[in-house]
Short mmCIF file of C-alpha atoms in Angstrom, two decimals:
data_model
loop_
_atom_site.label_atom_id
_atom_site.label_comp_id
_atom_site.label_asym_id
_atom_site.label_seq_id
_atom_site.Cartn_x
_atom_site.Cartn_y
_atom_site.Cartn_z
CA ALA E 678 25.28 -83.95 -32.72
CA GLN E 679 24.20 -86.41 -30.09
CA SER E 680 20.55 -85.28 -28.23
CA VAL E 681 18.28 -86.29 -26.39
CA THR E 682 14.01 -85.34 -27.25
CA GLN E 683 11.09 -85.96 -25.00
CA PRO E 684 8.13 -85.03 -27.14
CA ASP E 685 5.74 -84.20 -24.58
CA ILE E 686 6.13 -81.97 -21.46
CA HIS E 687 2.93 -82.30 -19.57
CA ILE E 688 1.33 -85.85 -19.10
CA THR E 689 -2.39 -86.67 -17.48
CA VAL E 690 -3.10 -89.67 -16.57
CA SER E 691 -6.24 -91.36 -14.44
CA GLU E 692 -4.45 -93.39 -11.61
CA GLY E 693 -4.88 -97.56 -13.03
CA ALA E 694 -4.40 -96.34 -16.35
CA SER E 695 -1.73 -97.08 -18.10
CA LEU E 696 1.24 -94.92 -19.36
CA GLU E 697 3.98 -94.66 -22.63
CA LEU E 698 6.33 -91.47 -21.91
CA ARG E 699 8.61 -90.81 -24.95
CA CYS E 700 12.15 -90.52 -25.87
CA ASN E 701 14.37 -90.35 -28.95
CA TYR E 702 17.64 -90.39 -28.78
CA SER E 703 19.88 -89.14 -31.89
CA TYR E 704 23.62 -90.61 -31.64
CA GLY E 705 25.62 -92.85 -34.08
CA ALA E 706 27.00 -95.73 -32.81
CA THR E 707 24.77 -98.72 -30.20
CA PRO E 708 23.90 -96.39 -27.42
CA TYR E 709 23.30 -96.12 -23.68
CA LEU E 710 20.35 -95.33 -22.65
CA PHE E 711 18.22 -94.62 -19.30
CA TRP E 712 15.23 -93.45 -17.87
CA TYR E 713 15.58 -91.83 -14.12
CA VAL E 714 12.95 -90.35 -12.25
CA GLN E 715 13.29 -87.30 -10.21
CA SER E 716 10.39 -86.14 -7.45
CA PRO E 717 10.21 -83.17 -6.08
CA GLY E 718 12.72 -81.48 -4.15
CA GLN E 719 14.74 -85.06 -4.87
CA GLY E 720 18.02 -85.29 -7.60
CA LEU E 721 17.18 -88.16 -9.64
CA GLN E 722 16.70 -91.59 -9.15
CA LEU E 723 17.23 -94.72 -11.67
CA LEU E 724 14.45 -96.35 -13.00
CA LEU E 725 16.34 -98.53 -15.70
CA LYS E 726 18.81 -98.54 -18.58
CA TYR E 727 19.93 -100.71 -22.00
CA PHE E 728 23.03 -101.65 -22.51
CA SER E 729 22.80 -104.46 -25.10
CA GLY E 730 21.07 -107.41 -25.22
CA ASP E 731 17.50 -107.88 -24.53
CA THR E 732 15.70 -105.31 -26.19
CA LEU E 733 12.71 -105.26 -23.92
CA VAL E 734 14.48 -103.75 -20.04
CA GLN E 735 12.49 -104.03 -16.61
CA GLY E 736 13.81 -101.03 -13.75
CA ILE E 737 11.93 -101.13 -10.44
CA LYS E 738 8.52 -100.16 -9.58
CA GLY E 739 6.52 -101.84 -12.71
CA PHE E 740 8.44 -99.97 -15.04
CA GLU E 741 9.87 -101.02 -18.22
CA ALA E 742 11.24 -99.42 -20.92
CA GLU E 743 12.35 -100.78 -25.11
CA PHE E 744 14.56 -100.51 -26.54
CA LYS E 745 13.98 -99.78 -30.68
CA ARG E 746 16.93 -99.22 -32.83
CA SER E 747 14.72 -98.30 -36.13
CA GLN E 748 12.65 -95.58 -34.85
CA SER E 749 15.71 -94.82 -32.40
CA SER E 750 13.49 -94.77 -29.13
CA PHE E 751 13.35 -96.38 -25.91
CA ASN E 752 10.15 -95.54 -24.65
CA LEU E 753 9.27 -95.79 -21.01
CA ARG E 754 5.73 -98.10 -19.95
CA LYS E 755 4.12 -98.55 -17.31
CA PRO E 756 0.90 -101.56 -17.58
CA SER E 757 -0.88 -99.38 -14.83
CA VAL E 758 0.24 -96.71 -12.92
CA HIS E 759 0.02 -95.60 -9.19
CA TRP E 760 -0.55 -91.99 -7.81
CA SER E 761 2.72 -92.18 -6.21
CA ASP E 762 4.41 -91.74 -10.04
CA ALA E 763 3.28 -88.56 -9.93
CA ALA E 764 6.24 -86.60 -10.90
CA GLU E 765 9.23 -85.75 -13.62
CA TYR E 766 11.26 -88.70 -15.05
CA PHE E 767 14.04 -87.76 -17.67
CA CYS E 768 15.56 -89.53 -20.51
CA ALA E 769 19.38 -89.63 -21.06
CA VAL E 770 21.75 -90.90 -23.59
CA GLY E 771 25.87 -91.70 -21.98
CA ALA E 772 28.08 -90.87 -25.69
CA ARG E 773 31.48 -91.75 -25.95
CA ARG E 774 33.89 -88.48 -25.85
CA THR E 775 37.62 -88.89 -27.66
CA SER E 776 39.10 -89.63 -24.61
CA GLY E 777 37.53 -92.64 -24.33
CA THR E 778 35.26 -91.79 -21.19
CA TYR E 779 31.00 -90.33 -21.57
CA LYS E 780 29.22 -87.56 -20.73
CA TYR E 781 25.41 -87.83 -19.97
CA ILE E 782 23.08 -86.28 -22.71
CA PHE E 783 19.88 -85.27 -21.11
CA GLY E 784 16.45 -84.61 -22.98
CA THR E 785 14.35 -81.91 -20.98
CA GLY E 786 11.81 -84.31 -18.65
CA THR E 787 8.26 -85.06 -18.76
CA ARG E 788 6.29 -83.78 -16.02
CA LEU E 789 3.58 -86.81 -14.85
CA LYS E 790 0.42 -86.08 -13.37
CA VAL E 791 -2.07 -89.24 -11.84
CA LEU E 792 -5.66 -87.91 -11.41
CA ALA E 793 -7.40 -90.33 -7.85
CA GLY W 944 26.39 -96.77 2.69
CA ALA W 945 25.73 -93.12 1.98
CA GLY W 946 24.64 -91.53 -0.89
CA VAL W 947 26.00 -88.31 -2.52
CA SER W 948 25.60 -85.84 -0.94
CA GLN W 949 25.31 -81.80 -1.42
CA SER W 950 25.32 -79.29 0.52
CA PRO W 951 24.34 -76.88 1.42
CA SER W 952 20.16 -77.79 0.55
CA ASN W 953 18.82 -74.11 0.08
CA LYS W 954 21.41 -71.71 -0.93
CA VAL W 955 19.65 -67.95 -0.75
CA THR W 956 22.05 -64.75 -1.23
CA GLU W 957 21.67 -61.21 -2.85
CA LYS W 958 22.94 -60.25 -6.55
CA GLY W 959 26.52 -59.78 -6.68
CA LYS W 960 27.60 -61.97 -3.82
CA ASP W 961 29.82 -65.59 -4.60
CA VAL W 962 28.58 -68.49 -3.99
CA GLU W 963 29.97 -72.16 -3.19
CA LEU W 964 28.39 -75.55 -3.34
CA ARG W 965 29.85 -78.09 -1.37
CA CYS W 966 29.18 -81.93 -3.27
CA ASP W 967 30.42 -85.55 -1.26
CA PRO W 968 30.24 -87.65 -4.39
CA ILE W 969 29.73 -92.05 -3.19
CA SER W 970 33.14 -93.36 -2.03
CA GLY W 971 35.03 -94.76 -4.30
CA HIS W 972 33.67 -92.98 -7.28
CA THR W 973 36.25 -91.31 -9.38
CA ALA W 974 33.78 -89.44 -11.39
CA LEU W 975 31.85 -86.44 -10.63
CA TYR W 976 29.43 -84.62 -12.44
CA TRP W 977 27.54 -81.02 -11.64
CA TYR W 978 24.52 -80.04 -13.60
CA ARG W 979 21.81 -76.75 -13.47
CA GLN W 980 18.19 -77.11 -13.92
CA ARG W 981 16.58 -74.38 -13.72
CA LEU W 982 12.98 -74.35 -12.80
CA GLY W 983 10.37 -76.14 -15.50
CA GLN W 984 13.45 -77.21 -17.22
CA GLY W 985 15.95 -80.74 -17.63
CA LEU W 986 19.50 -80.96 -16.99
CA GLU W 987 21.72 -78.97 -17.99
CA PHE W 988 25.76 -80.25 -17.94
CA LEU W 989 28.32 -78.20 -15.50
CA ILE W 990 31.53 -79.96 -15.46
CA TYR W 991 32.92 -83.69 -14.97
CA PHE W 992 35.74 -84.90 -12.99
CA GLN W 993 37.30 -88.23 -13.89
CA GLY W 994 40.27 -88.63 -11.29
CA ASN W 995 43.19 -87.22 -12.18
CA SER W 996 42.39 -86.10 -15.84
CA ALA W 997 42.22 -82.52 -16.76
CA PRO W 998 38.78 -81.73 -15.97
CA ASP W 999 35.56 -81.59 -18.82
CA LYS W 1000 34.55 -78.09 -17.65
CA SER W 1001 32.71 -77.28 -21.61
CA GLY W 1002 28.97 -76.53 -19.99
CA LEU W 1003 29.92 -74.08 -17.43
CA PRO W 1004 28.19 -71.14 -18.19
CA SER W 1005 30.37 -68.62 -17.81
CA ASP W 1006 34.17 -67.36 -16.30
CA ARG W 1007 31.85 -66.56 -13.19
CA PHE W 1008 31.60 -70.86 -12.46
CA SER W 1009 34.74 -72.76 -11.19
CA ALA W 1010 34.75 -76.05 -9.82
CA GLU W 1011 37.61 -78.25 -8.30
CA ARG W 1012 37.49 -81.41 -6.96
CA THR W 1013 40.39 -82.55 -4.49
CA GLY W 1014 41.27 -86.19 -5.81
CA GLU W 1015 38.45 -88.56 -6.07
CA SER W 1016 36.63 -86.66 -3.52
CA VAL W 1017 35.13 -83.90 -2.41
CA SER W 1018 34.03 -81.62 -4.95
CA THR W 1019 33.27 -77.48 -4.53
CA LEU W 1020 31.56 -75.81 -7.09
CA THR W 1021 31.54 -71.66 -6.95
CA ILE W 1022 29.55 -68.81 -8.77
CA GLN W 1023 31.09 -65.59 -8.14
CA ARG W 1024 29.16 -61.65 -8.77
CA THR W 1025 25.72 -64.11 -8.50
CA GLN W 1026 23.32 -63.08 -11.50
CA GLN W 1027 19.68 -63.24 -10.55
CA GLU W 1028 20.03 -65.93 -13.21
CA ASP W 1029 22.01 -68.15 -11.51
CA SER W 1030 19.13 -69.54 -10.02
CA ALA W 1031 18.52 -72.77 -10.37
CA VAL W 1032 19.14 -75.93 -8.44
CA TYR W 1033 22.72 -77.71 -8.62
CA LEU W 1034 23.30 -80.69 -8.54
CA CYS W 1035 26.46 -83.72 -8.05
CA ALA W 1036 26.53 -86.46 -9.23
CA SER W 1037 28.84 -90.09 -8.84
CA SER W 1038 29.93 -92.73 -10.56
CA PRO W 1039 32.05 -95.35 -10.45
CA ASP W 1040 34.19 -94.45 -12.94
CA GLY W 1041 32.99 -92.44 -16.09
CA ILE W 1042 31.89 -95.17 -17.75
CA GLY W 1043 28.97 -94.85 -20.11
CA ASN W 1044 27.38 -97.71 -19.01
CA GLN W 1045 27.80 -96.86 -15.85
CA PRO W 1046 24.59 -94.76 -14.40
CA GLN W 1047 24.92 -91.96 -12.17
CA HIS W 1048 24.19 -91.43 -8.81
CA PHE W 1049 22.56 -88.29 -8.21
CA GLY W 1050 22.65 -85.65 -4.65
CA ASP W 1051 19.20 -83.77 -3.70
CA GLY W 1052 20.43 -80.84 -4.95
CA THR W 1053 21.00 -77.02 -4.04
CA ARG W 1054 18.39 -75.02 -4.99
CA LEU W 1055 20.20 -71.79 -4.60
CA SER W 1056 17.97 -67.99 -4.67
CA ILE W 1057 19.43 -65.06 -6.18
CA LEU W 1058 17.19 -62.10 -4.81
#
């Protein structure tokens, strides 16, 4: 069965510190992978996506993620966290239906707190 | 350049009442999704519309939930005889044509509170 796991429910880092949010997926084929960010009271905004090719993808707001097929992981990183990065982060996989269209499976999210 | 628009942004209603939530997708997007997000939880898939195809209703939690979409435009999610466990944020998203390599564009959600 297809699934996405974000093992860390909460993470707290100091402003300026580096960040890594973990995401593991279970999917039989080459996945389409996404990271979204959700600020309080708002919908989800796309940070970055992976479809194929270079396994290190760059996104908005200084975020990057690395696809590792051998580990079934797609971890999100940022070298230096800003206070405005405090939010909830969701990893998602695009899974193909038998009809040929896709559904999206989301992880349960990681809530990031940034200390001044 | 409008994004996905949802209304109302907040809805408070009494248990047992029916509610209707509205989603206006981005113009030209044929794929539309509804999700439920309970407090502190991830996104729970509810229903998916793709063009004129039959919708994927596999995520609807009970027959009290239904959704419609007129062509490739507005969608409404209806919850009948609301229960307290229906309290959540209901998010709508659209994408150009439902192909898996296309990201979804989300509205800001409707926060539903059942008293």
